[in-house]
Amino acid sequence: MVGLSPDILLRAYAVGLFPMAEHHDDSTLYWIDPEKRGILPLEKFRIPRRLRRTVRQNSFEIKCDSAFEQVIRLCAEPADDRAETWINEEIIELYIDLFDIGRAHSVEAWLDGQLVGGLYGVALGSAFFGESMFSRVTDASKVALVHLVARLKLGGFTLLDTQFVTSHLNQFGAVEIHRGGYRQLLSTALDKNATFQGELEVSALESFIQSTTQTS
């Protein structure tokens, strides 16, 4: 991928592709177009009962776009549940460029002034492409995800692409769909405009929580 730029990256997203490296230290990027794509249906988002309590307790201070580079670099680090990541230095720099032009966003969970969890992704039309998340404290990334979905719904987004489905995402209602069905959803989402909501009133968050399905 010689000369990969933010513009080329956005064009790739628009046709259903996304880049990955084999591992953090690999300088080669590959375009990924999985036969089965993970999405998190926004209208069927589920929140486990215990997590609802955590969100309502305001255990974390939630911020958006205040530490984007820090979030993506922490996502790139190995963790207990992943010895290796697919985020190399070129990806980091590319997504920082996307952030600089307002196309990439982060949702961050802070505790006692420290960044302890968060996620980042790309906004295009009314589609949001979730890229990666990290957590250094129990529930930090999960609370960030709840806040992300609340903001996406408030801002008029219609598609949350998770790329793949993991056990972590499955509890929130993530599903796999075939490539053809995904591209139809993507095409529809790209024809609509949405706005990423950096701020979220407490009342709006509570209304969102009440509108979701509760699981055990």
Short mmCIF file of C-alpha atoms in Angstrom, two decimals:
data_model
loop_
_atom_site.label_atom_id
_atom_site.label_comp_id
_atom_site.label_asym_id
_atom_site.label_seq_id
_atom_site.Cartn_x
_atom_site.Cartn_y
_atom_site.Cartn_z
CA MET A 1 0.00 0.00 0.00
CA VAL A 2 2.44 2.60 -1.16
CA GLY A 3 1.24 6.16 -0.67
CA LEU A 4 -1.82 5.29 1.41
CA SER A 5 -3.54 8.54 2.36
CA PRO A 6 -6.61 9.56 4.40
CA ASP A 7 -8.55 10.13 1.17
CA ILE A 8 -7.75 6.64 -0.14
CA LEU A 9 -8.62 5.20 3.26
CA LEU A 10 -12.05 6.87 3.26
CA ARG A 11 -12.70 5.63 -0.28
CA ALA A 12 -11.84 2.12 0.86
CA TYR A 13 -14.29 2.35 3.76
CA ALA A 14 -16.97 3.51 1.33
CA VAL A 15 -16.70 0.22 -0.60
CA GLY A 16 -16.42 -2.02 2.46
CA LEU A 17 -12.65 -2.38 2.88
CA PHE A 18 -10.46 -1.66 5.89
CA PRO A 19 -6.69 -2.01 6.49
CA MET A 20 -4.87 -4.24 8.95
CA ALA A 21 -1.30 -5.29 9.63
CA GLU A 22 -0.33 -8.82 10.59
CA HIS A 23 1.07 -7.51 13.86
CA HIS A 24 2.18 -4.27 15.50
CA ASP A 25 5.76 -4.42 14.19
CA ASP A 26 4.81 -5.39 10.64
CA SER A 27 5.13 -2.50 8.18
CA THR A 28 2.89 -4.14 5.56
CA LEU A 29 -0.82 -3.30 5.43
CA TYR A 30 -3.52 -5.48 3.87
CA TRP A 31 -7.02 -4.62 2.70
CA ILE A 32 -9.59 -6.74 4.52
CA ASP A 33 -13.01 -7.57 3.05
CA PRO A 34 -14.45 -10.36 5.22
CA GLU A 35 -17.15 -12.64 3.84
CA LYS A 36 -19.03 -12.19 7.10
CA ARG A 37 -19.05 -8.73 8.64
CA GLY A 38 -19.71 -7.82 12.25
CA ILE A 39 -22.22 -5.06 12.97
CA LEU A 40 -23.91 -3.84 16.11
CA PRO A 41 -27.55 -3.01 15.26
CA LEU A 42 -28.18 0.35 16.92
CA GLU A 43 -31.90 -0.26 17.41
CA LYS A 44 -31.26 -3.60 19.14
CA PHE A 45 -28.40 -2.57 21.40
CA ARG A 46 -28.37 -4.50 24.68
CA ILE A 47 -26.87 -3.48 28.00
CA PRO A 48 -26.24 -6.09 30.72
CA ARG A 49 -27.96 -5.26 34.01
CA ARG A 50 -24.77 -4.85 36.02
CA LEU A 51 -23.28 -2.57 33.40
CA ARG A 52 -26.39 -0.38 33.48
CA ARG A 53 -25.73 0.27 37.13
CA THR A 54 -22.10 1.10 36.43
CA VAL A 55 -23.01 3.57 33.69
CA ARG A 56 -25.62 5.27 35.87
CA GLN A 57 -23.18 5.54 38.77
CA ASN A 58 -20.92 7.73 36.62
CA SER A 59 -17.92 5.69 37.75
CA PHE A 60 -15.89 7.12 34.88
CA GLU A 61 -15.57 10.57 33.42
CA ILE A 62 -16.40 10.19 29.73
CA LYS A 63 -14.76 12.48 27.19
CA CYS A 64 -14.69 12.50 23.40
CA ASP A 65 -11.80 13.44 21.13
CA SER A 66 -9.66 14.80 23.98
CA ALA A 67 -6.87 12.19 23.72
CA PHE A 68 -7.27 10.51 20.34
CA GLU A 69 -3.61 9.67 19.77
CA GLN A 70 -3.28 8.29 23.28
CA VAL A 71 -6.34 6.08 22.74
CA ILE A 72 -5.09 4.58 19.49
CA ARG A 73 -1.61 3.98 20.91
CA LEU A 74 -3.07 2.22 23.93
CA CYS A 75 -5.25 0.13 21.59
CA ALA A 76 -2.05 -0.85 19.78
CA GLU A 77 -0.40 -2.18 22.95
CA PRO A 78 -0.59 -5.87 23.87
CA ALA A 79 -2.95 -6.72 26.73
CA ASP A 80 -3.79 -9.71 28.90
CA ASP A 81 -6.39 -10.94 26.40
CA ARG A 82 -4.28 -10.24 23.29
CA ALA A 83 -0.57 -10.83 22.97
CA GLU A 84 -0.42 -8.99 19.64
CA THR A 85 -2.40 -6.28 17.84
CA TRP A 86 -2.88 -5.38 14.18
CA ILE A 87 -2.26 -1.64 14.68
CA ASN A 88 1.16 -0.64 13.36
CA GLU A 89 2.76 2.80 13.21
CA GLU A 90 1.44 3.58 9.72
CA ILE A 91 -2.11 2.87 10.85
CA ILE A 92 -1.59 5.08 13.88
CA GLU A 93 -0.39 7.98 11.74
CA LEU A 94 -3.16 7.52 9.16
CA TYR A 95 -5.92 7.59 11.74
CA ILE A 96 -4.41 10.60 13.47
CA ASP A 97 -4.64 12.30 10.07
CA LEU A 98 -8.30 11.25 9.84
CA PHE A 99 -8.87 12.68 13.30
CA ASP A 100 -7.27 15.95 12.26
CA ILE A 101 -9.81 16.35 9.43
CA GLY A 102 -12.75 15.40 11.64
CA ARG A 103 -13.34 11.90 10.29
CA ALA A 104 -12.08 9.85 13.24
CA HIS A 105 -13.27 10.07 16.83
CA SER A 106 -12.47 8.64 20.24
CA VAL A 107 -14.61 7.97 23.29
CA GLU A 108 -12.53 7.89 26.46
CA ALA A 109 -13.11 6.67 30.02
CA TRP A 110 -11.12 8.57 32.64
CA LEU A 111 -10.68 7.67 36.31
CA ASP A 112 -8.91 9.93 38.80
CA GLY A 113 -7.42 11.90 35.92
CA GLN A 114 -6.05 8.82 34.15
CA LEU A 115 -7.16 7.43 30.79
CA VAL A 116 -8.22 3.88 31.66
CA GLY A 117 -10.31 2.80 28.69
CA GLY A 118 -11.69 3.87 25.38
CA LEU A 119 -12.28 3.23 21.71
CA TYR A 120 -11.88 4.92 18.36
CA GLY A 121 -13.43 4.74 14.93
CA VAL A 122 -14.23 6.48 11.67
CA ALA A 123 -17.38 8.40 10.74
CA LEU A 124 -18.55 8.53 7.13
CA GLY A 125 -22.10 9.51 6.18
CA SER A 126 -24.31 7.86 8.79
CA ALA A 127 -21.91 4.92 9.22
CA PHE A 128 -19.46 4.59 12.08
CA PHE A 129 -16.64 2.09 11.71
CA GLY A 130 -15.49 0.94 15.13
CA GLU A 131 -11.80 0.11 14.96
CA SER A 132 -10.49 -0.97 18.34
CA MET A 133 -10.91 -0.52 22.07
CA PHE A 134 -8.83 -0.97 25.20
CA SER A 135 -9.42 -1.24 28.93
CA ARG A 136 -7.09 -0.92 31.87
CA VAL A 137 -9.87 -0.96 34.49
CA THR A 138 -12.89 -3.28 34.69
CA ASP A 139 -15.80 -2.09 32.52
CA ALA A 140 -13.98 0.99 31.19
CA SER A 141 -14.23 0.04 27.50
CA LYS A 142 -17.78 -1.27 27.97
CA VAL A 143 -18.94 2.03 29.42
CA ALA A 144 -17.20 3.83 26.55
CA LEU A 145 -19.11 1.64 24.09
CA VAL A 146 -22.44 2.47 25.73
CA HIS A 147 -21.62 6.16 25.45
CA LEU A 148 -20.57 5.72 21.83
CA VAL A 149 -23.87 4.09 20.85
CA ALA A 150 -25.86 6.74 22.72
CA ARG A 151 -24.01 9.44 20.78
CA LEU A 152 -24.43 7.65 17.46
CA LYS A 153 -28.18 7.31 17.91
CA LEU A 154 -28.51 10.92 18.99
CA GLY A 155 -26.47 12.06 16.00
CA GLY A 156 -28.49 10.17 13.42
CA PHE A 157 -26.11 7.30 12.62
CA THR A 158 -27.68 4.18 11.13
CA LEU A 159 -24.78 1.69 10.96
CA LEU A 160 -22.17 0.66 13.51
CA ASP A 161 -19.60 -1.58 11.82
CA THR A 162 -17.57 -3.68 14.26
CA GLN A 163 -15.66 -5.55 11.50
CA PHE A 164 -15.82 -8.83 13.41
CA VAL A 165 -17.93 -10.26 16.24
CA THR A 166 -16.22 -11.11 19.52
CA SER A 167 -17.61 -12.47 22.78
CA HIS A 168 -17.07 -8.97 24.19
CA LEU A 169 -19.34 -7.45 21.52
CA ASN A 170 -21.79 -10.34 21.40
CA GLN A 171 -23.21 -9.42 24.80
CA PHE A 172 -24.30 -6.07 23.35
CA GLY A 173 -26.13 -7.66 20.43
CA ALA A 174 -23.45 -7.77 17.72
CA VAL A 175 -24.26 -10.03 14.77
CA GLU A 176 -22.60 -11.28 11.61
CA ILE A 177 -24.05 -10.57 8.19
CA HIS A 178 -22.85 -11.65 4.76
CA ARG A 179 -20.80 -9.30 2.62
CA GLY A 180 -23.66 -8.54 0.23
CA GLY A 181 -26.07 -7.57 3.00
CA TYR A 182 -23.42 -5.44 4.64
CA ARG A 183 -22.74 -3.54 1.44
CA GLN A 184 -26.45 -2.76 1.09
CA LEU A 185 -26.54 -1.37 4.63
CA LEU A 186 -23.35 0.57 3.97
CA SER A 187 -24.67 2.10 0.75
CA THR A 188 -27.82 3.27 2.51
CA ALA A 189 -25.81 4.69 5.42
CA LEU A 190 -23.48 6.62 3.13
CA ASP A 191 -26.45 8.36 1.50
CA LYS A 192 -27.42 9.94 4.82
CA ASN A 193 -25.73 12.57 6.95
CA ALA A 194 -25.04 12.18 10.65
CA THR A 195 -23.18 14.20 13.26
CA PHE A 196 -20.90 12.75 15.91
CA GLN A 197 -22.11 14.08 19.26
CA GLY A 198 -19.20 15.03 21.48
CA GLU A 199 -21.44 16.15 24.32
CA LEU A 200 -24.25 14.12 25.87
CA GLU A 201 -26.66 15.41 28.48
CA VAL A 202 -27.38 13.17 31.46
CA SER A 203 -31.07 13.13 30.53
CA ALA A 204 -30.25 12.02 26.98
CA LEU A 205 -28.06 9.21 28.28
CA GLU A 206 -30.79 8.05 30.64
CA SER A 207 -33.39 8.10 27.86
CA PHE A 208 -31.05 6.01 25.73
CA ILE A 209 -30.47 3.47 28.52
CA GLN A 210 -34.20 3.13 29.08
CA SER A 211 -34.74 2.50 25.36
CA THR A 212 -32.33 -0.44 25.24
CA THR A 213 -32.89 -4.09 26.05
CA GLN A 214 -31.66 -5.26 29.45
CA THR A 215 -29.88 -8.58 29.79
CA SER A 216 -28.68 -10.51 32.81
#
